[in-house]
Coordinates of C-alpha atoms (C1' of nucleotides) in Angstrom, one line a residue:
Chain I
M1 CA 0.1 0.2 -0.1
A2 CA 1.8 3.2 -1.1
A3 CA 1.3 6.3 0.6
W4 CA -2.1 7.8 0.3
K5 CA -2.5 11.3 -1.0
Q6 CA -5.9 12.1 -0.6
P7 CA -8.3 15.5 -1.1
L8 CA -8.3 17.8 2.0
L9 CA -11.4 17.6 3.9
A10 CA -12.9 21.1 4.4
V11 CA -15.6 22.1 7.2
D12 CA -18.6 24.2 5.4
V13 CA -21.0 25.3 8.0
V14 CA -24.6 26.4 7.0
L15 CA -25.3 29.3 9.6
V16 CA -29.0 30.1 10.7
R17 CA -30.4 31.9 13.0
F18 CA -34.3 32.4 13.4
H19 CA -34.2 36.5 14.2
P20 CA -37.6 37.5 16.0
E21 CA -38.2 40.0 13.0
R22 CA -36.4 39.0 10.1
G23 CA -37.4 35.4 10.6
L24 CA -35.3 32.5 9.5
E25 CA -32.3 33.3 8.1
F26 CA -29.0 32.0 6.4
G27 CA -25.9 33.3 7.2
T28 CA -22.4 33.6 4.7
S29 CA -19.4 35.1 4.3
E30 CA -17.1 36.3 1.8
R31 CA -14.1 34.5 0.8
A32 CA -10.8 36.0 1.0
A33 CA -9.1 33.4 -1.2
E34 CA -9.6 32.0 -4.5
P35 CA -11.5 30.6 -6.0
A36 CA -14.7 32.5 -6.3
R37 CA -12.9 35.2 -4.1
G38 CA -15.1 37.8 -3.1
E39 CA -18.1 35.9 -3.4
Q40 CA -20.3 34.9 -0.3
A41 CA -20.2 31.3 0.4
L42 CA -20.8 29.1 3.5
P43 CA -17.3 29.7 5.7
G44 CA -15.3 26.6 5.6
V45 CA -11.7 25.8 6.9
L46 CA -9.5 22.7 6.3
V47 CA -9.5 20.4 9.1
R48 CA -6.4 20.6 10.9
S49 CA -4.9 17.4 12.5
D50 CA -5.0 18.4 15.8
E51 CA -9.0 19.4 16.3
S52 CA -12.2 17.5 16.5
L53 CA -14.4 17.9 13.7
T54 CA -16.7 20.0 15.4
D55 CA -13.9 22.3 16.5
A56 CA -13.0 22.7 13.0
A57 CA -16.6 23.7 12.5
S58 CA -16.1 26.2 15.4
R59 CA -13.0 27.8 13.8
A60 CA -14.9 28.2 10.5
V61 CA -17.5 30.1 12.1
G62 CA -15.1 32.1 14.1
T63 CA -12.4 32.9 11.5
K64 CA -14.4 33.4 8.6
A65 CA -17.4 35.0 9.8
G66 CA -16.1 36.4 12.9
I67 CA -18.5 35.1 15.2
A68 CA -17.8 34.9 18.6
D69 CA -18.1 31.1 19.7
E70 CA -20.6 32.2 22.8
A71 CA -22.7 32.9 20.0
V72 CA -23.1 29.4 18.3
R73 CA -25.5 27.5 20.3
H74 CA -25.5 24.5 18.3
L75 CA -23.3 22.5 15.7
D76 CA -24.8 19.5 14.4
Q77 CA -22.8 17.4 11.3
L78 CA -25.0 16.8 8.5
H79 CA -23.6 15.2 5.3
V80 CA -20.2 14.6 3.4
F81 CA -20.6 16.7 -0.1
D82 CA -17.9 14.7 -2.6
T83 CA -17.7 17.0 -5.3
P84 CA -15.4 16.2 -8.5
G85 CA -13.5 19.8 -9.3
R86 CA -14.6 22.5 -6.6
E87 CA -12.4 24.7 -4.7
D88 CA -8.6 24.4 -4.2
S89 CA -8.4 23.1 -7.2
T90 CA -5.5 25.4 -7.3
V91 CA -3.2 25.0 -10.1
E92 CA -2.9 22.0 -12.2
S93 CA -5.1 19.8 -13.8
G94 CA -8.2 21.0 -13.7
R95 CA -10.6 19.2 -12.1
E96 CA -9.3 17.6 -8.4
R97 CA -11.9 16.3 -6.3
S98 CA -12.6 17.6 -2.8
W99 CA -14.9 16.6 0.4
S100 CA -16.6 19.0 2.5
L101 CA -18.3 17.9 5.4
A102 CA -21.2 20.1 6.2
F103 CA -22.4 21.9 9.8
L104 CA -25.5 23.2 10.8
G105 CA -24.7 26.3 12.8
V106 CA -27.0 27.9 15.0
V107 CA -25.8 31.3 16.0
D108 CA -27.7 33.4 18.7
P109 CA -29.5 36.4 16.8
A110 CA -29.2 38.8 19.2
A111 CA -24.9 38.6 18.9
A112 CA -23.6 41.1 16.7
T113 CA -22.2 39.2 13.7
G114 CA -20.3 41.5 12.3
E115 CA -19.5 42.8 8.9
H116 CA -18.2 39.8 7.6
V117 CA -21.3 37.8 7.8
R118 CA -24.6 38.3 5.3
W119 CA -27.8 37.2 6.5
H120 CA -30.3 36.1 3.9
S121 CA -33.9 35.2 4.3
A122 CA -34.9 31.3 4.1
S123 CA -38.0 31.9 2.6
G124 CA -36.0 33.9 -0.6
P125 CA -34.8 32.2 -3.4
A126 CA -31.8 30.2 -3.9
L127 CA -28.9 32.3 -2.9
G128 CA -26.5 31.6 -5.8
L129 CA -23.6 30.2 -3.8
P130 CA -20.5 29.2 -5.2
F131 CA -19.5 25.4 -6.0
D132 CA -22.4 23.0 -4.2
H133 CA -23.1 25.5 -1.6
D134 CA -26.5 25.8 -2.4
D135 CA -27.2 22.4 -2.3
I136 CA -25.6 22.3 1.0
V137 CA -28.1 25.2 2.1
D138 CA -30.8 22.9 0.9
F139 CA -29.8 19.9 3.0
A140 CA -29.7 21.9 6.1
R141 CA -33.6 23.4 5.4
Q142 CA -34.8 19.8 5.1
H143 CA -32.7 18.7 8.0
I144 CA -34.3 21.7 10.0
R145 CA -37.7 21.0 9.1
A146 CA -37.5 17.6 9.9
R147 CA -35.9 17.8 13.2
L148 CA -38.0 21.2 14.3
W149 CA -39.4 20.1 18.0
S150 CA -38.1 16.9 17.6
D151 CA -34.7 17.9 18.4
V152 CA -34.8 19.6 21.5
A153 CA -31.2 20.7 21.0
M154 CA -31.2 22.1 17.8
T155 CA -34.8 23.7 18.5
R156 CA -33.7 25.1 21.3
A157 CA -31.0 26.7 19.9
L158 CA -33.1 28.4 17.2
T159 CA -35.8 29.6 19.5
G160 CA -33.1 30.2 22.6
D161 CA -33.4 29.4 26.1
S162 CA -37.1 31.2 26.3
F163 CA -39.7 32.4 23.7
S164 CA -43.0 33.6 23.4
T165 CA -45.8 31.2 21.4
R166 CA -45.6 33.8 19.1
L167 CA -42.1 33.6 18.1
G168 CA -42.2 29.5 18.1
A169 CA -45.2 29.5 15.9
D170 CA -43.2 32.0 13.5
L171 CA -40.5 29.7 13.5
E172 CA -42.7 26.6 12.9
A173 CA -44.2 28.9 9.5
A174 CA -40.9 29.6 8.7
A175 CA -39.6 26.0 8.6
T176 CA -42.4 24.6 7.1
G177 CA -44.2 27.2 5.3
V178 CA -47.3 26.6 6.6
Q179 CA -48.5 29.3 9.9
P180 CA -49.7 26.7 12.4
H181 CA -53.1 27.4 14.1
A182 CA -52.7 29.6 16.9
S183 CA -54.9 27.2 19.5
N184 CA -53.3 24.2 18.0
F185 CA -49.7 25.3 18.3
H186 CA -50.4 26.4 21.8
R187 CA -51.5 22.6 22.7
R188 CA -48.5 21.1 20.5
L189 CA -46.0 23.1 23.2
T190 CA -48.0 22.1 26.1
G191 CA -47.3 18.7 25.3
L192 CA -43.7 18.6 24.6
A193 CA -42.2 17.5 27.8
D194 CA -39.3 19.4 27.5
L195 CA -41.3 22.5 27.8
E196 CA -42.7 24.7 30.8
R197 CA -45.1 27.4 30.1
L198 CA -44.1 30.6 32.4
D199 CA -46.7 33.1 33.9
E200 CA -44.9 35.8 32.0
K201 CA -46.9 37.3 29.0
S202 CA -44.8 38.9 26.0
P203 CA -46.5 41.9 24.4
S204 CA -47.0 41.5 20.8
G205 CA -50.0 44.4 19.4
G206 CA -53.1 42.3 20.9
R207 CA -53.6 39.9 24.0
P208 CA -49.6 39.2 24.9
A209 CA -48.6 35.7 24.4
H210 CA -47.1 33.4 27.1
V211 CA -43.7 32.7 27.2
W212 CA -42.2 29.1 27.3
K213 CA -38.7 27.8 29.0
W214 CA -36.8 24.9 28.1
R215 CA -36.3 22.9 30.6
R216 CA -32.7 21.6 32.2
P217 CA -29.4 23.1 30.9
Chain C
M1 CA -1.0 29.1 5.2
A2 CA 1.4 25.8 5.8
A3 CA 1.0 22.7 3.8
W4 CA -1.5 20.6 5.7
K5 CA -0.8 17.2 7.1
Q6 CA -4.5 15.9 7.9
P7 CA -5.7 12.2 9.1
L8 CA -6.5 9.9 6.3
L9 CA -10.1 9.4 5.3
A10 CA -11.4 6.2 5.9
V11 CA -15.0 4.3 4.9
D12 CA -16.3 1.5 7.3
V13 CA -19.1 0.0 5.9
V14 CA -21.9 -1.6 8.6
L15 CA -23.0 -4.4 6.5
V16 CA -26.5 -5.3 6.9
R17 CA -28.5 -7.8 5.2
F18 CA -32.4 -9.7 6.2
H19 CA -32.0 -13.0 6.0
P20 CA -35.6 -14.8 5.4
E21 CA -34.3 -17.4 8.3
R22 CA -31.6 -15.9 10.2
G23 CA -33.3 -12.0 10.4
L24 CA -31.5 -9.0 10.6
E25 CA -27.8 -9.6 10.6
F26 CA -24.6 -7.5 10.6
G27 CA -21.8 -8.4 8.9
T28 CA -18.0 -8.2 9.8
S29 CA -14.9 -9.3 8.0
E30 CA -11.4 -10.0 9.9
R31 CA -8.9 -7.1 9.5
A32 CA -6.0 -8.3 7.6
A33 CA -3.4 -5.4 9.0
E34 CA -2.4 -3.9 12.2
P35 CA -4.0 -2.6 14.7
A36 CA -6.5 -5.1 15.6
R37 CA -5.1 -7.8 13.1
G38 CA -7.4 -10.8 13.4
E39 CA -10.1 -9.3 15.2
Q40 CA -13.4 -9.0 13.5
A41 CA -14.4 -5.4 12.5
L42 CA -16.3 -3.2 10.2
P43 CA -14.8 -3.7 6.7
G44 CA -13.5 -0.2 5.8
V45 CA -10.6 1.3 3.4
L46 CA -8.7 4.5 2.9
V47 CA -10.6 6.7 0.0
R48 CA -8.6 7.3 -2.7
S49 CA -8.4 11.0 -4.4
D50 CA -9.7 9.3 -7.8
E51 CA -12.9 7.8 -6.5
S52 CA -16.0 8.7 -4.8
L53 CA -17.1 8.3 -1.3
T54 CA -19.7 5.9 -2.1
D55 CA -17.3 4.1 -4.9
A56 CA -14.8 4.3 -1.5
A57 CA -17.4 2.3 0.4
S58 CA -18.5 0.2 -2.5
R59 CA -14.7 -1.2 -3.0
A60 CA -14.1 -1.7 1.2
V61 CA -17.1 -4.4 0.8
G62 CA -15.6 -5.6 -2.1
T63 CA -12.1 -5.9 -1.3
K64 CA -12.0 -6.3 2.5
A65 CA -15.4 -8.7 2.9
G66 CA -15.4 -10.2 -0.6
I67 CA -18.6 -9.3 -1.5
A68 CA -19.5 -9.0 -5.0
D69 CA -20.9 -5.4 -6.5
E70 CA -24.4 -6.9 -7.4
A71 CA -25.0 -8.2 -3.9
V72 CA -24.5 -4.8 -2.2
R73 CA -28.2 -3.4 -3.0
H74 CA -28.1 -0.1 -1.2
L75 CA -25.1 2.0 -0.1
D76 CA -26.3 5.4 2.6
Q77 CA -23.9 7.5 4.4
L78 CA -24.3 7.4 8.0
H79 CA -22.0 10.0 9.7
V80 CA -18.3 10.8 10.1
F81 CA -16.8 9.6 13.3
D82 CA -14.1 11.6 14.8
T83 CA -11.7 9.6 17.1
P84 CA -8.7 10.5 18.5
G85 CA -6.2 7.5 18.6
R86 CA -7.8 4.9 16.6
E87 CA -6.4 2.8 13.8
D88 CA -3.5 3.5 11.4
S89 CA -1.7 5.2 14.5
T90 CA 1.3 3.4 12.6
V91 CA 4.9 4.1 14.8
E92 CA 4.9 6.9 16.4
S93 CA 3.4 9.6 19.0
G94 CA 1.3 6.8 20.1
R95 CA -2.7 9.2 19.9
E96 CA -3.6 9.7 16.1
R97 CA -6.7 11.4 15.7
S98 CA -8.8 9.8 12.8
W99 CA -11.6 10.0 10.8
S100 CA -14.0 7.6 9.7
L101 CA -17.3 7.9 7.4
A102 CA -19.6 5.2 8.3
F103 CA -21.7 3.9 5.7
L104 CA -24.8 1.6 5.7
G105 CA -24.3 -1.3 3.0
V106 CA -27.5 -3.3 2.4
V107 CA -26.5 -7.1 1.1
D108 CA -28.3 -9.4 -1.0
P109 CA -29.3 -12.4 1.5
A110 CA -29.2 -14.8 -1.0
A111 CA -25.9 -13.7 -2.2
A112 CA -23.1 -15.7 -1.0
T113 CA -20.4 -13.9 1.3
G114 CA -17.8 -16.3 1.3
E115 CA -15.9 -17.1 4.3
H116 CA -14.7 -13.5 4.6
V117 CA -17.7 -12.0 6.4
R118 CA -19.3 -13.3 9.1
W119 CA -22.8 -12.4 10.0
H120 CA -24.0 -11.5 13.5
S121 CA -27.5 -11.4 14.5
A122 CA -28.8 -7.8 14.8
S123 CA -30.9 -9.1 18.1
G124 CA -28.0 -10.0 20.0
P125 CA -25.9 -8.4 22.4
A126 CA -22.9 -5.8 21.1
L127 CA -20.6 -7.3 18.6
G128 CA -17.6 -6.3 20.6
L129 CA -15.8 -5.0 17.7
P130 CA -12.3 -3.0 17.9
F131 CA -12.3 0.8 17.5
D132 CA -15.7 2.5 18.1
H133 CA -17.1 0.0 15.7
D134 CA -19.6 -1.0 18.1
D135 CA -21.0 2.7 18.2
I136 CA -20.9 3.1 14.8
V137 CA -23.2 -0.2 14.5
D138 CA -25.4 1.1 16.9
F139 CA -25.8 4.5 14.9
A140 CA -26.8 2.0 11.9
R141 CA -29.1 0.4 13.8
Q142 CA -30.9 3.5 14.7
H143 CA -31.0 4.9 11.2
I144 CA -32.6 1.7 10.1
R145 CA -35.1 1.5 12.8
A146 CA -36.1 5.4 11.7
R147 CA -36.5 4.6 8.2
L148 CA -37.8 1.2 8.0
W149 CA -40.8 1.9 5.4
S150 CA -40.5 5.5 5.3
D151 CA -37.2 5.4 3.0
V152 CA -38.3 3.2 0.3
A153 CA -34.8 2.8 -1.3
M154 CA -33.2 1.4 2.1
T155 CA -36.1 -0.8 2.8
R156 CA -36.6 -2.2 -0.7
A157 CA -33.0 -3.0 -0.2
L158 CA -33.7 -5.0 2.8
T159 CA -36.9 -7.0 1.6
G160 CA -35.4 -7.2 -2.2
D161 CA -38.0 -6.2 -4.9
S162 CA -41.0 -8.6 -3.7
F163 CA -41.6 -10.1 -0.3
S164 CA -44.1 -11.6 1.5
T165 CA -46.5 -10.2 4.1
R166 CA -44.7 -12.2 6.6
L167 CA -41.5 -11.3 5.7
G168 CA -42.2 -8.0 5.9
A169 CA -43.7 -8.1 9.5
D170 CA -40.5 -10.1 10.6
L171 CA -38.1 -7.3 9.1
E172 CA -40.5 -5.2 11.4
A173 CA -39.8 -6.7 14.6
A174 CA -36.2 -7.1 13.6
A175 CA -35.8 -3.6 13.1
T176 CA -38.1 -2.5 16.2
G177 CA -38.2 -4.9 18.7
V178 CA -41.8 -5.7 18.8
Q179 CA -43.9 -8.1 16.3
P180 CA -46.6 -6.0 14.7
H181 CA -50.3 -7.4 14.9
A182 CA -50.5 -9.2 11.2
S183 CA -53.8 -7.7 10.6
N184 CA -52.9 -3.9 10.7
F185 CA -49.3 -4.8 9.4
H186 CA -51.4 -6.1 6.5
R187 CA -53.1 -2.7 6.2
R188 CA -50.1 -0.7 6.4
L189 CA -48.3 -2.0 3.3
T190 CA -51.7 -1.6 1.6
G191 CA -51.0 1.9 2.6
L192 CA -47.8 2.3 0.8
A193 CA -47.9 4.1 -2.7
D194 CA -44.8 2.4 -3.6
L195 CA -45.9 -1.4 -2.9
E196 CA -48.2 -3.5 -4.9
R197 CA -50.1 -6.3 -3.9
L198 CA -49.7 -9.7 -6.4
D199 CA -52.1 -12.5 -6.3
E200 CA -49.4 -15.1 -5.5
K201 CA -49.1 -16.3 -2.4
S202 CA -45.9 -17.3 0.0
P203 CA -46.6 -20.9 2.0
S204 CA -45.4 -20.4 5.7
G205 CA -47.2 -23.4 7.5
G206 CA -50.9 -21.7 7.6
R207 CA -52.4 -19.8 5.3
P208 CA -49.9 -18.7 2.6
A209 CA -49.5 -15.0 3.0
H210 CA -49.4 -12.5 -0.1
V211 CA -46.6 -11.3 -2.2
W212 CA -45.8 -7.3 -2.8
K213 CA -43.8 -5.8 -4.9
W214 CA -41.9 -2.6 -5.3
R215 CA -43.4 -0.6 -7.8
R216 CA -40.9 1.1 -10.5
P217 CA -37.3 0.4 -10.7
Chain B
dT1 C1' -61.6 -32.0 10.2
dC2 C1' -58.1 -29.5 12.7
dA3 C1' -53.9 -26.7 13.6
dA4 C1' -51.5 -23.1 11.7
dA5 C1' -51.2 -18.7 9.9
dA6 C1' -53.1 -14.8 6.9
dG7 C1' -56.7 -11.2 6.4
dT8 C1' -61.0 -8.9 7.1
dG9 C1' -64.7 -6.1 10.1
dT10 C1' -65.4 -3.5 13.4
dT11 C1' -64.2 -0.6 17.1
dA12 C1' -61.6 2.0 20.7
dT13 C1' -58.4 5.2 21.3
dG14 C1' -55.5 9.1 20.4
dA15 C1' -53.7 12.9 17.6
dT16 C1' -54.4 16.6 14.4
dT17 C1' -57.2 20.0 12.5
dA18 C1' -60.6 23.3 12.0
dC19 C1' -63.3 26.9 13.7
dA20 C1' -66.8 29.2 17.6
dC21 C1' -66.1 31.9 20.9
dC22 C1' -64.1 34.1 25.0
dC23 C1' -60.1 36.7 27.4
dA24 C1' -55.9 40.1 27.8
dT25 C1' -53.6 44.0 26.5
dG26 C1' -52.9 48.7 23.9
dT27 C1' -55.0 52.7 21.9
Chain Z
dA1 C1' -65.3 50.7 23.8
dC2 C1' -62.8 48.6 20.0
dA3 C1' -58.7 46.5 17.3
dT4 C1' -56.0 42.7 17.5
dG5 C1' -54.0 38.9 18.4
dG6 C1' -53.7 34.7 22.4
dG7 C1' -56.3 31.1 24.1
dT8 C1' -59.9 27.6 25.5
dG9 C1' -63.8 24.3 24.4
dT10 C1' -65.2 21.3 21.3
dA11 C1' -66.3 18.6 17.1
dA12 C1' -64.8 17.0 12.7
dT13 C1' -61.2 13.7 10.8
dC14 C1' -57.4 10.8 10.3
dA15 C1' -54.6 7.4 12.0
dT16 C1' -53.4 3.4 15.4
dA17 C1' -53.8 0.0 18.3
dA18 C1' -56.5 -4.4 19.8
dC19 C1' -59.1 -8.1 19.2
dA20 C1' -62.7 -11.5 17.5
dC21 C1' -63.9 -13.9 13.7
dT22 C1' -63.2 -16.0 8.6
dT23 C1' -60.3 -17.7 5.3
dT24 C1' -56.7 -20.2 3.2
dT25 C1' -53.6 -23.4 2.9
dG26 C1' -51.2 -28.3 4.9
dA27 C1' -51.2 -32.7 7.5

DNA sequence: TCAAAAGTGTTATGATTACACCCATGT
DNA sequence: ACATGGGTGTAATCATAACACTTTTGA
């Protein structure tokens, strides 16, 4: 067995946040290096041998998007995308293979994300990102929809530790495309074991909505 | 940015088959190389730069387990396992990091798999495999349970192109741990759009069961 | 004709959806 | 008080589970 020369493994992070006013958004940052230099793309780095994959994802968010570690509430491995002839096909041979392990990175919408990050509404059209990044975003979109409310860690990262019924319903609407009936949605939250209804209320133009708090950590 | 020296990316395949008599089984093969030489483990190879990840998985099944390509009905990417100090930590430094992209590989139970492969009942205890292979098998087990009947490609690979109600019910039982009510299970299959009930019957000691056929390819 | 196993009929139970109506707040 | 939205009550609908009972085979 000869010496192995493999493509390098990169991690690319699909940044997501759920902003109370702006809704569900995907984040991109500007590429500093060729190829596609200057274009908006998913922040990514090559994985170093001394770090875990999740650490690499975290580093991508930090160094490429300039987002503080504390602002990243959740990191979730998605899928390895295997593309002939994508980035870093430096000089030669035209088409080099490349691997990208995609992560979902949920960001605190209250955190400042600086000028490096551009946020795009998830309800808009495809983002037109280079490489196969549009596919990756799409994969993430379906991942979110399939796991909302059932994957507590992910959902909690999107909503924050506590949230109003209103915000929850809007998140549901953003993820699935249909606004739930307010009444039924309230009952749905009631049924979730990890949620607790507080006595607080959250103003919203009419009758204030209840506030829900995730139990435990 | 200096030259990158990364761990090598391996693919490891969780072989699975659903044998009409023996039930759901996971397959292992004997390791030919250190570390853990001679032990049963998941077949895996280092990915080459000129092949896709799925091709690498396919090659692992072929070269390490000696299973013909045609016998592999389905290959599905699972997760990247990132383990400090696993295999191929050749000589030095004691603990090298290593990456393994796990695949689920569904094998035709009618195909001869030679002496290289050892099949273990999925209902038995943990297999006691080296590295984190037990964890990987467990991941695969949950993957199967979560997707049975909803993921047509995977389920079809397990059942074959056509199968009796009996076999389907046994598969369900093997995956979930509970034997479904025969009556309700029949109706469940009726409800699946991709399934068609044939007029054939399949003997089974009592009244013969119907045969179901997957539509399309 | 009896045992074994597959299906059908039917009902109970529970989740999901819809919608009428009442409640809590700001103006 | 009225507009705005949140929430409760309640009923219809649909899926799931349970179980009695019938059907089809082999012995």
